[in-house]
Amino acid sequence: VKNLENTAGLWAETKAMVPSSADRIASTDRIWGEKTKIKIEAYEKELKEKLKDFRKLSFWSYKNSDDKAAVVIAAKKSISDAEKNLKSEALSLEENAYLCSVFELDDQINTSRGIVEEMKLDLVQMLRLWGVNEGLEEYIRSSESLLWSSVDSDSLEEGGKAQLKAVKGLHKCTRWCEAYKSVDKRCKDFLSTIPLIALL
């Protein structure tokens, strides 16, 4: 009976400690939640700066050169390097997203996640742009190598319009950059020469 009384007394003491322990845990959670929020805000700011630097990478611009193949190779290498960096960034994002989930701050990571997704889309669409550019350059090269006697201006114009359609079909996220504007201009310039060929 005495042991039972001792046990009951210990249980009462333990129960009395529960509210203060719960308060300490809640207080610790609040502190770490605030620290995590500050960390995520800093990460978001850092990512916005990285996005600015990302938009300055060489694949966004078009270097006018006689060696068109070298220009494409350099652009594709720049895209490949950016993809590697973005994979590393995606890991950092997931680590921060996990922290947010621990402290029920899931919404805090949305802007950062949006920036990383935007960069992923940009890389996919810029790779596509450089592929369209290769197709255009190949079409122009093959057109220029035709003998005058075998030139069919209607067929040439049809092919040119198909190239322009491919350029215009590129994603809107590419349209602001110099590379898109240069490919678009190159295609239009080529199309404008076709009526002159028909007059010869």
Coordinates of N, CA and C in Angstrom, one line a residue:
V1 N 0.8 -1.2 0.0 CA 0.0 0.0 0.0 C 0.9 1.3 0.0
K2 N 2.0 1.2 0.8 CA 2.9 2.4 0.9 C 3.5 2.6 -0.5
N3 N 3.9 1.6 -1.2 CA 4.5 1.7 -2.6 C 3.4 2.3 -3.5
L4 N 2.2 1.9 -3.3 CA 1.1 2.5 -4.2 C 0.9 3.9 -3.9
E5 N 1.0 4.3 -2.7 CA 0.9 5.8 -2.3 C 2.1 6.6 -2.9
N6 N 3.3 6.0 -2.8 CA 4.5 6.7 -3.4 C 4.3 6.8 -4.9
T7 N 3.8 5.8 -5.5 CA 3.6 5.8 -7.0 C 2.6 6.9 -7.3
A8 N 1.5 6.9 -6.5 CA 0.5 7.9 -6.8 C 1.0 9.3 -6.6
G9 N 1.9 9.5 -5.6 CA 2.5 10.8 -5.3 C 3.4 11.3 -6.5
L10 N 4.2 10.3 -7.0 CA 5.1 10.6 -8.1 C 4.3 10.9 -9.3
W11 N 3.2 10.2 -9.5 CA 2.3 10.5 -10.7 C 1.7 11.9 -10.6
A12 N 1.3 12.3 -9.5 CA 0.8 13.6 -9.3 C 1.8 14.7 -9.6
E13 N 3.0 14.5 -9.1 CA 4.1 15.4 -9.4 C 4.4 15.5 -10.9
T14 N 4.5 14.3 -11.5 CA 4.7 14.3 -13.0 C 3.6 15.0 -13.7
K15 N 2.4 14.8 -13.4 CA 1.3 15.5 -14.0 C 1.4 17.0 -13.9
A16 N 1.8 17.4 -12.7 CA 1.9 18.8 -12.4 C 3.0 19.5 -13.3
M17 N 4.0 18.7 -13.7 CA 5.1 19.2 -14.5 C 4.7 19.3 -16.0
V18 N 3.7 18.6 -16.4 CA 3.3 18.5 -17.8 C 3.0 19.9 -18.4
P19 N 2.2 20.7 -17.8 CA 1.9 22.0 -18.4 C 3.2 22.9 -18.7
S20 N 4.1 22.9 -17.6 CA 5.3 23.8 -17.8 C 6.2 23.2 -18.9
S21 N 6.3 21.8 -19.0 CA 7.1 21.2 -20.0 C 6.5 21.5 -21.4
A22 N 5.2 21.4 -21.5 CA 4.5 21.7 -22.8 C 4.7 23.2 -23.2
D23 N 4.7 24.1 -22.2 CA 4.9 25.5 -22.5 C 6.4 25.7 -23.0
R24 N 7.3 25.0 -22.3 CA 8.7 25.1 -22.8 C 8.9 24.6 -24.2
I25 N 8.2 23.5 -24.5 CA 8.3 22.9 -25.9 C 7.7 23.9 -26.9
A26 N 6.5 24.4 -26.5 CA 5.8 25.3 -27.4 C 6.7 26.6 -27.7
S27 N 7.3 27.1 -26.6 CA 8.2 28.2 -26.7 C 9.4 28.0 -27.6
T28 N 10.0 26.8 -27.4 CA 11.1 26.4 -28.3 C 10.7 26.3 -29.8
D29 N 9.5 25.7 -30.0 CA 9.0 25.6 -31.3 C 8.8 27.0 -32.0
R30 N 8.2 27.9 -31.2 CA 8.0 29.2 -31.7 C 9.4 29.9 -32.1
I31 N 10.4 29.7 -31.2 CA 11.7 30.3 -31.5 C 12.3 29.8 -32.8
W32 N 12.2 28.4 -32.9 CA 12.8 27.8 -34.1 C 12.0 28.1 -35.3
G33 N 10.7 28.2 -35.1 CA 9.8 28.6 -36.2 C 10.2 30.0 -36.8
E34 N 10.4 30.9 -35.8 CA 10.8 32.3 -36.2 C 12.2 32.3 -36.9
K35 N 13.1 31.5 -36.4 CA 14.4 31.4 -37.0 C 14.3 30.8 -38.4
T36 N 13.5 29.8 -38.6 CA 13.3 29.2 -39.9 C 12.7 30.2 -40.9
K37 N 11.7 30.9 -40.4 CA 11.0 31.9 -41.2 C 12.1 32.9 -41.8
I38 N 12.9 33.4 -40.9 CA 14.0 34.4 -41.2 C 15.0 33.7 -42.2
K39 N 15.3 32.5 -42.0 CA 16.2 31.7 -42.9 C 15.6 31.6 -44.3
I40 N 14.3 31.3 -44.4 CA 13.6 31.1 -45.7 C 13.5 32.5 -46.4
E41 N 13.2 33.5 -45.7 CA 13.2 34.9 -46.3 C 14.5 35.2 -46.9
A42 N 15.6 34.9 -46.2 CA 17.0 35.2 -46.7 C 17.2 34.3 -47.9
Y43 N 16.8 33.1 -47.9 CA 17.0 32.2 -49.0 C 16.2 32.7 -50.3
E44 N 15.0 33.2 -50.0 CA 14.2 33.7 -51.1 C 14.9 34.9 -51.8
K45 N 15.4 35.8 -50.9 CA 16.2 37.0 -51.4 C 17.4 36.5 -52.2
E46 N 18.1 35.5 -51.7 CA 19.3 35.0 -52.4 C 18.9 34.4 -53.8
L47 N 17.8 33.7 -53.8 CA 17.3 33.1 -55.1 C 17.0 34.1 -56.1
K48 N 16.4 35.2 -55.6 CA 16.0 36.3 -56.6 C 17.2 36.9 -57.2
E49 N 18.3 37.0 -56.4 CA 19.6 37.5 -57.0 C 20.2 36.5 -58.0
K50 N 20.0 35.2 -57.6 CA 20.5 34.1 -58.5 C 19.7 34.1 -59.9
L51 N 18.4 34.5 -59.8 CA 17.6 34.6 -61.0 C 18.1 35.7 -61.9
K52 N 18.5 36.8 -61.3 CA 19.1 37.9 -62.1 C 20.4 37.5 -62.8
D53 N 21.2 36.8 -62.1 CA 22.5 36.3 -62.7 C 22.2 35.2 -63.8
F54 N 21.2 34.4 -63.5 CA 20.8 33.4 -64.5 C 20.4 34.0 -65.8
R55 N 19.7 35.1 -65.7 CA 19.2 35.8 -66.9 C 20.3 36.5 -67.7
K56 N 21.5 36.5 -67.1 CA 22.7 37.1 -67.8 C 23.6 36.0 -68.5
L57 N 23.2 34.7 -68.4 CA 24.1 33.7 -68.9 C 24.1 33.8 -70.4
S58 N 25.1 33.2 -71.0 CA 25.4 33.4 -72.5 C 24.3 32.8 -73.4
F59 N 23.6 31.8 -73.0 CA 22.7 31.2 -73.9 C 21.5 32.1 -74.2
W60 N 21.3 33.2 -73.4 CA 20.2 34.1 -73.7 C 20.6 35.1 -74.9
S61 N 21.8 35.1 -75.2 CA 22.3 36.1 -76.2 C 22.7 35.3 -77.5
Y62 N 22.8 36.1 -78.6 CA 23.1 35.5 -79.9 C 24.3 36.2 -80.4
K63 N 25.4 35.4 -80.5 CA 26.6 36.0 -81.1 C 26.6 35.8 -82.6
N64 N 26.6 36.9 -83.4 CA 26.6 36.8 -84.8 C 27.9 36.4 -85.3
S65 N 28.0 35.2 -85.9 CA 29.3 34.7 -86.3 C 29.1 33.8 -87.6
D66 N 30.2 33.8 -88.4 CA 30.1 32.9 -89.6 C 30.0 31.4 -89.2
D67 N 30.6 31.1 -88.1 CA 30.6 29.7 -87.6 C 29.3 29.5 -86.7
K68 N 28.2 29.3 -87.4 CA 26.9 29.1 -86.7 C 26.9 27.9 -85.8
A69 N 27.6 26.9 -86.2 CA 27.6 25.6 -85.4 C 28.3 25.9 -84.0
A70 N 29.4 26.7 -84.1 CA 30.1 27.0 -82.8 C 29.2 27.8 -81.9
V71 N 28.4 28.7 -82.4 CA 27.5 29.5 -81.6 C 26.5 28.6 -80.9
V72 N 26.0 27.6 -81.6 CA 25.0 26.7 -81.0 C 25.6 25.8 -80.0
I73 N 26.8 25.3 -80.3 CA 27.6 24.4 -79.3 C 27.8 25.2 -78.0
A74 N 28.3 26.5 -78.1 CA 28.5 27.3 -76.9 C 27.3 27.5 -76.1
A75 N 26.1 27.8 -76.8 CA 24.9 28.0 -76.1 C 24.4 26.8 -75.4
K76 N 24.5 25.6 -76.1 CA 24.1 24.4 -75.5 C 25.0 24.0 -74.3
K77 N 26.2 24.3 -74.3 CA 27.1 24.1 -73.2 C 26.7 24.9 -72.0
S78 N 26.4 26.2 -72.3 CA 26.0 27.1 -71.2 C 24.7 26.6 -70.6
I79 N 23.8 26.1 -71.4 CA 22.5 25.5 -70.8 C 22.8 24.3 -70.0
S80 N 23.7 23.4 -70.5 CA 24.1 22.2 -69.7 C 24.7 22.6 -68.3
D81 N 25.6 23.6 -68.3 CA 26.2 24.0 -67.1 C 25.2 24.6 -66.1
A82 N 24.2 25.3 -66.7 CA 23.1 25.9 -65.8 C 22.3 24.8 -65.3
E83 N 22.0 23.8 -66.0 CA 21.2 22.6 -65.6 C 21.9 22.0 -64.4
K84 N 23.2 21.8 -64.4 CA 24.0 21.2 -63.3 C 23.8 22.1 -62.0
N85 N 24.0 23.4 -62.2 CA 23.8 24.3 -61.1 C 22.4 24.2 -60.5
L86 N 21.4 24.1 -61.4 CA 20.0 24.1 -61.0 C 19.7 22.8 -60.2
K87 N 20.3 21.7 -60.5 CA 20.1 20.5 -59.8 C 20.5 20.7 -58.4
S88 N 21.7 21.3 -58.2 CA 22.2 21.6 -56.8 C 21.2 22.5 -56.1
E89 N 20.7 23.5 -56.8 CA 19.8 24.5 -56.2 C 18.5 23.8 -55.8
A90 N 18.1 22.8 -56.6 CA 16.8 22.1 -56.3 C 17.0 21.3 -55.0
L91 N 18.2 20.8 -54.7 CA 18.4 20.1 -53.4 C 18.3 21.1 -52.2
S92 N 18.9 22.3 -52.4 CA 18.8 23.3 -51.3 C 17.3 23.6 -51.1
L93 N 16.6 23.8 -52.2 CA 15.2 24.1 -52.1 C 14.4 23.0 -51.3
E94 N 14.7 21.8 -51.6 CA 14.0 20.7 -50.9 C 14.4 20.6 -49.4
E95 N 15.6 20.9 -49.1 CA 16.1 21.0 -47.7 C 15.3 22.1 -46.9
N96 N 15.2 23.2 -47.6 CA 14.4 24.4 -47.0 C 12.9 24.1 -46.9
A97 N 12.4 23.4 -47.9 CA 11.0 23.0 -47.9 C 10.7 22.1 -46.7
Y98 N 11.6 21.2 -46.5 CA 11.5 20.2 -45.4 C 11.4 21.0 -44.0
L99 N 12.3 21.9 -43.9 CA 12.4 22.8 -42.7 C 11.0 23.5 -42.5
C100 N 10.5 24.0 -43.6 CA 9.2 24.7 -43.5 C 8.1 23.7 -43.1
S101 N 8.1 22.5 -43.6 CA 7.1 21.5 -43.3 C 7.2 21.1 -41.8
V102 N 8.4 21.1 -41.2 CA 8.5 20.7 -39.8 C 7.9 21.8 -38.9
F103 N 8.0 23.1 -39.3 CA 7.4 24.1 -38.5 C 6.1 24.7 -39.0
E104 N 5.5 23.9 -39.9 CA 4.2 24.3 -40.5 C 4.2 25.7 -41.2
L105 N 5.3 25.9 -41.9 CA 5.5 27.2 -42.7 C 5.5 26.9 -44.2
D106 N 4.7 25.9 -44.6 CA 4.7 25.4 -46.0 C 4.6 26.6 -47.0
D107 N 3.7 27.6 -46.8 CA 3.5 28.7 -47.7 C 4.8 29.5 -47.9
Q108 N 5.7 29.5 -46.9 CA 6.8 30.4 -46.9 C 7.8 30.0 -48.1
I109 N 7.8 28.8 -48.5 CA 8.7 28.3 -49.5 C 8.2 28.5 -51.0
N110 N 6.9 28.9 -51.1 CA 6.2 28.9 -52.4 C 6.9 29.8 -53.4
T111 N 7.3 31.0 -53.0 CA 8.0 31.9 -53.9 C 9.3 31.3 -54.4
S112 N 10.1 30.8 -53.5 CA 11.4 30.2 -53.8 C 11.2 29.0 -54.8
R113 N 10.2 28.2 -54.5 CA 9.9 27.0 -55.4 C 9.5 27.5 -56.8
G114 N 8.7 28.6 -56.8 CA 8.3 29.2 -58.1 C 9.5 29.7 -58.9
I115 N 10.5 30.3 -58.3 CA 11.7 30.8 -58.9 C 12.5 29.6 -59.6
V116 N 12.7 28.5 -58.8 CA 13.4 27.3 -59.3 C 12.7 26.7 -60.5
E117 N 11.3 26.6 -60.4 CA 10.5 26.1 -61.5 C 10.6 26.9 -62.7
E118 N 10.6 28.2 -62.5 CA 10.8 29.2 -63.6 C 12.1 29.0 -64.4
M119 N 13.2 28.8 -63.6 CA 14.5 28.5 -64.2 C 14.5 27.2 -64.9
K120 N 13.9 26.2 -64.4 CA 13.8 24.9 -65.1 C 13.1 25.0 -66.4
L121 N 12.0 25.7 -66.4 CA 11.2 26.0 -67.6 C 12.0 26.7 -68.7
D122 N 12.7 27.8 -68.2 CA 13.6 28.6 -69.1 C 14.6 27.7 -69.8
L123 N 15.2 26.8 -69.0 CA 16.3 26.0 -69.6 C 15.7 25.0 -70.7
V124 N 14.6 24.4 -70.4 CA 13.9 23.6 -71.4 C 13.6 24.3 -72.7
Q125 N 13.0 25.5 -72.5 CA 12.5 26.3 -73.6 C 13.7 26.9 -74.4
M126 N 14.8 27.3 -73.7 CA 15.9 27.9 -74.4 C 16.7 26.8 -75.2
L127 N 16.7 25.6 -74.7 CA 17.3 24.4 -75.4 C 16.4 24.2 -76.7
R128 N 15.1 24.4 -76.6 CA 14.2 24.2 -77.7 C 14.5 25.4 -78.8
L129 N 14.7 26.6 -78.2 CA 15.0 27.7 -79.1 C 16.2 27.5 -79.9
W130 N 17.3 27.0 -79.3 CA 18.5 26.7 -80.0 C 18.4 25.6 -81.0
G131 N 17.5 24.6 -80.7 CA 17.2 23.6 -81.7 C 16.4 24.2 -82.9
V132 N 15.5 25.1 -82.7 CA 14.8 25.8 -83.8 C 15.8 26.6 -84.6
N133 N 16.7 27.2 -83.9 CA 17.8 28.0 -84.6 C 18.6 27.1 -85.6
E134 N 19.0 25.9 -85.0 CA 19.7 25.0 -85.9 C 18.9 24.6 -87.1
G135 N 17.6 24.3 -86.9 CA 16.8 23.9 -88.1 C 16.7 25.0 -89.1
L136 N 16.6 26.3 -88.6 CA 16.5 27.5 -89.5 C 17.9 27.6 -90.3
E137 N 19.0 27.5 -89.6 CA 20.3 27.7 -90.2 C 20.5 26.6 -91.3
E138 N 20.1 25.4 -91.0 CA 20.2 24.2 -91.9 C 19.3 24.5 -93.2
Y139 N 18.1 25.0 -93.0 CA 17.2 25.3 -94.1 C 17.8 26.4 -95.0
I140 N 18.4 27.5 -94.3 CA 19.0 28.6 -95.1 C 20.2 28.1 -95.9
R141 N 21.0 27.2 -95.2 CA 22.2 26.7 -95.9 C 21.8 25.8 -97.1
S142 N 20.8 25.0 -96.9 CA 20.4 24.1 -98.0 C 19.8 24.9 -99.2
S143 N 19.1 26.0 -98.8 CA 18.4 26.9 -99.8 C 19.5 27.6 -100.6
E144 N 20.6 28.0 -99.9 CA 21.6 28.8 -100.6 C 22.5 27.9 -101.5
S145 N 22.4 26.6 -101.2 CA 23.3 25.7 -102.1 C 22.5 25.2 -103.3
L146 N 21.2 25.6 -103.4 CA 20.4 25.2 -104.6 C 21.0 25.8 -105.9
L147 N 20.9 25.1 -107.0 CA 21.2 25.7 -108.3 C 20.1 26.6 -108.7
W148 N 20.4 27.6 -109.4 CA 19.4 28.6 -109.9 C 18.3 27.9 -110.6
S149 N 18.7 26.9 -111.5 CA 17.7 26.2 -112.3 C 16.8 25.4 -111.5
S150 N 17.1 25.0 -110.3 CA 16.3 24.1 -109.5 C 15.5 24.9 -108.4
V151 N 15.6 26.2 -108.4 CA 15.0 27.0 -107.3 C 13.5 27.1 -107.6
D152 N 12.7 26.7 -106.7 CA 11.2 26.8 -106.7 C 10.8 27.8 -105.6
S153 N 10.5 29.0 -106.0 CA 10.3 30.1 -105.0 C 9.1 29.8 -104.1
D154 N 8.1 29.1 -104.7 CA 6.9 28.8 -103.9 C 7.3 27.8 -102.8
S155 N 8.0 26.8 -103.2 CA 8.4 25.7 -102.2 C 9.4 26.4 -101.2
L156 N 10.2 27.2 -101.7 CA 11.2 27.9 -100.8 C 10.4 28.8 -99.7
E157 N 9.4 29.5 -100.2 CA 8.6 30.3 -99.3 C 7.8 29.5 -98.3
E158 N 7.3 28.4 -98.8 CA 6.5 27.5 -97.9 C 7.4 27.0 -96.8
G159 N 8.6 26.6 -97.1 CA 9.6 26.1 -96.1 C 10.0 27.2 -95.2
G160 N 10.2 28.4 -95.7 CA 10.5 29.6 -94.9 C 9.4 29.9 -93.9
K161 N 8.2 29.8 -94.4 CA 7.0 30.1 -93.5 C 6.9 29.0 -92.4
A162 N 7.3 27.8 -92.7 CA 7.3 26.7 -91.7 C 8.4 27.0 -90.6
Q163 N 9.5 27.6 -91.1 CA 10.5 28.0 -90.1 C 10.1 29.1 -89.2
L164 N 9.4 30.1 -89.8 CA 8.9 31.2 -89.0 C 7.8 30.7 -88.0
K165 N 7.0 29.8 -88.4 CA 6.0 29.2 -87.5 C 6.7 28.5 -86.3
A166 N 7.8 27.8 -86.6 CA 8.5 27.2 -85.5 C 9.1 28.2 -84.5
V167 N 9.6 29.4 -85.1 CA 10.1 30.4 -84.3 C 9.0 31.0 -83.4
K168 N 7.9 31.3 -84.1 CA 6.7 32.0 -83.4 C 6.1 31.0 -82.4
G169 N 6.3 29.7 -82.5 CA 5.8 28.7 -81.6 C 6.6 28.5 -80.4
L170 N 7.7 29.2 -80.3 CA 8.5 29.1 -79.1 C 7.8 29.7 -77.9
H171 N 8.1 29.2 -76.7 CA 7.5 29.6 -75.5 C 7.7 31.1 -75.2
K172 N 6.7 31.8 -74.6 CA 6.7 33.2 -74.3 C 7.9 33.6 -73.4
C173 N 8.3 32.6 -72.6 CA 9.4 32.9 -71.6 C 10.7 33.2 -72.3
T174 N 10.8 32.9 -73.6 CA 12.1 33.2 -74.4 C 12.0 34.5 -75.2
R175 N 10.9 35.1 -75.3 CA 10.7 36.2 -76.2 C 11.4 37.5 -75.9
W176 N 11.7 37.6 -74.6 CA 12.4 38.9 -74.2 C 13.8 38.9 -74.6
C177 N 14.4 37.7 -74.8 CA 15.9 37.7 -74.9 C 16.4 38.0 -76.3
E178 N 17.7 38.3 -76.3 CA 18.4 38.7 -77.6 C 18.4 37.5 -78.5
A179 N 18.6 36.3 -78.0 CA 18.6 35.1 -78.8 C 17.4 34.9 -79.6
Y180 N 16.2 35.1 -79.0 CA 14.9 34.9 -79.7 C 14.8 36.0 -80.7
K181 N 15.1 37.2 -80.3 CA 14.9 38.4 -81.3 C 15.8 38.2 -82.5
S182 N 17.0 37.7 -82.3 CA 18.0 37.5 -83.4 C 17.5 36.3 -84.3
V183 N 17.0 35.2 -83.7 CA 16.5 34.1 -84.6 C 15.3 34.5 -85.4
D184 N 14.4 35.3 -84.7 CA 13.2 35.8 -85.4 C 13.6 36.7 -86.5
K185 N 14.5 37.6 -86.3 CA 14.9 38.5 -87.3 C 15.6 37.8 -88.5
R186 N 16.5 36.8 -88.2 CA 17.2 36.0 -89.2 C 16.1 35.3 -90.1
C187 N 15.1 34.8 -89.5 CA 14.1 34.1 -90.3 C 13.3 35.1 -91.1
K188 N 12.9 36.2 -90.6 CA 12.2 37.2 -91.4 C 13.0 37.8 -92.5
D189 N 14.3 38.0 -92.2 CA 15.2 38.5 -93.3 C 15.3 37.5 -94.4
F190 N 15.4 36.2 -94.1 CA 15.5 35.2 -95.1 C 14.2 35.2 -95.9
L191 N 13.0 35.2 -95.3 CA 11.7 35.2 -96.0 C 11.6 36.4 -96.9
S192 N 12.1 37.6 -96.5 CA 12.0 38.8 -97.3 C 12.9 38.7 -98.6
T193 N 13.9 37.8 -98.6 CA 14.7 37.7 -99.8 C 14.0 36.8 -100.9
I194 N 13.1 36.0 -100.5 CA 12.4 35.0 -101.4 C 11.7 35.6 -102.6
P195 N 10.9 36.7 -102.4 CA 10.3 37.4 -103.5 C 11.3 37.9 -104.5
L196 N 12.5 38.4 -104.0 CA 13.6 38.9 -104.9 C 14.1 37.7 -105.7
I197 N 14.3 36.5 -105.1 CA 14.7 35.4 -105.9 C 13.8 35.1 -107.0
A198 N 12.5 35.2 -106.7 CA 11.5 34.8 -107.7 C 11.5 35.8 -108.9
L199 N 12.0 37.0 -108.7 CA 12.1 38.0 -109.8 C 13.3 37.7 -110.7
L200 N 14.3 37.0 -110.2 CA 15.5 36.7 -111.0 C 15.3 35.8 -112.2

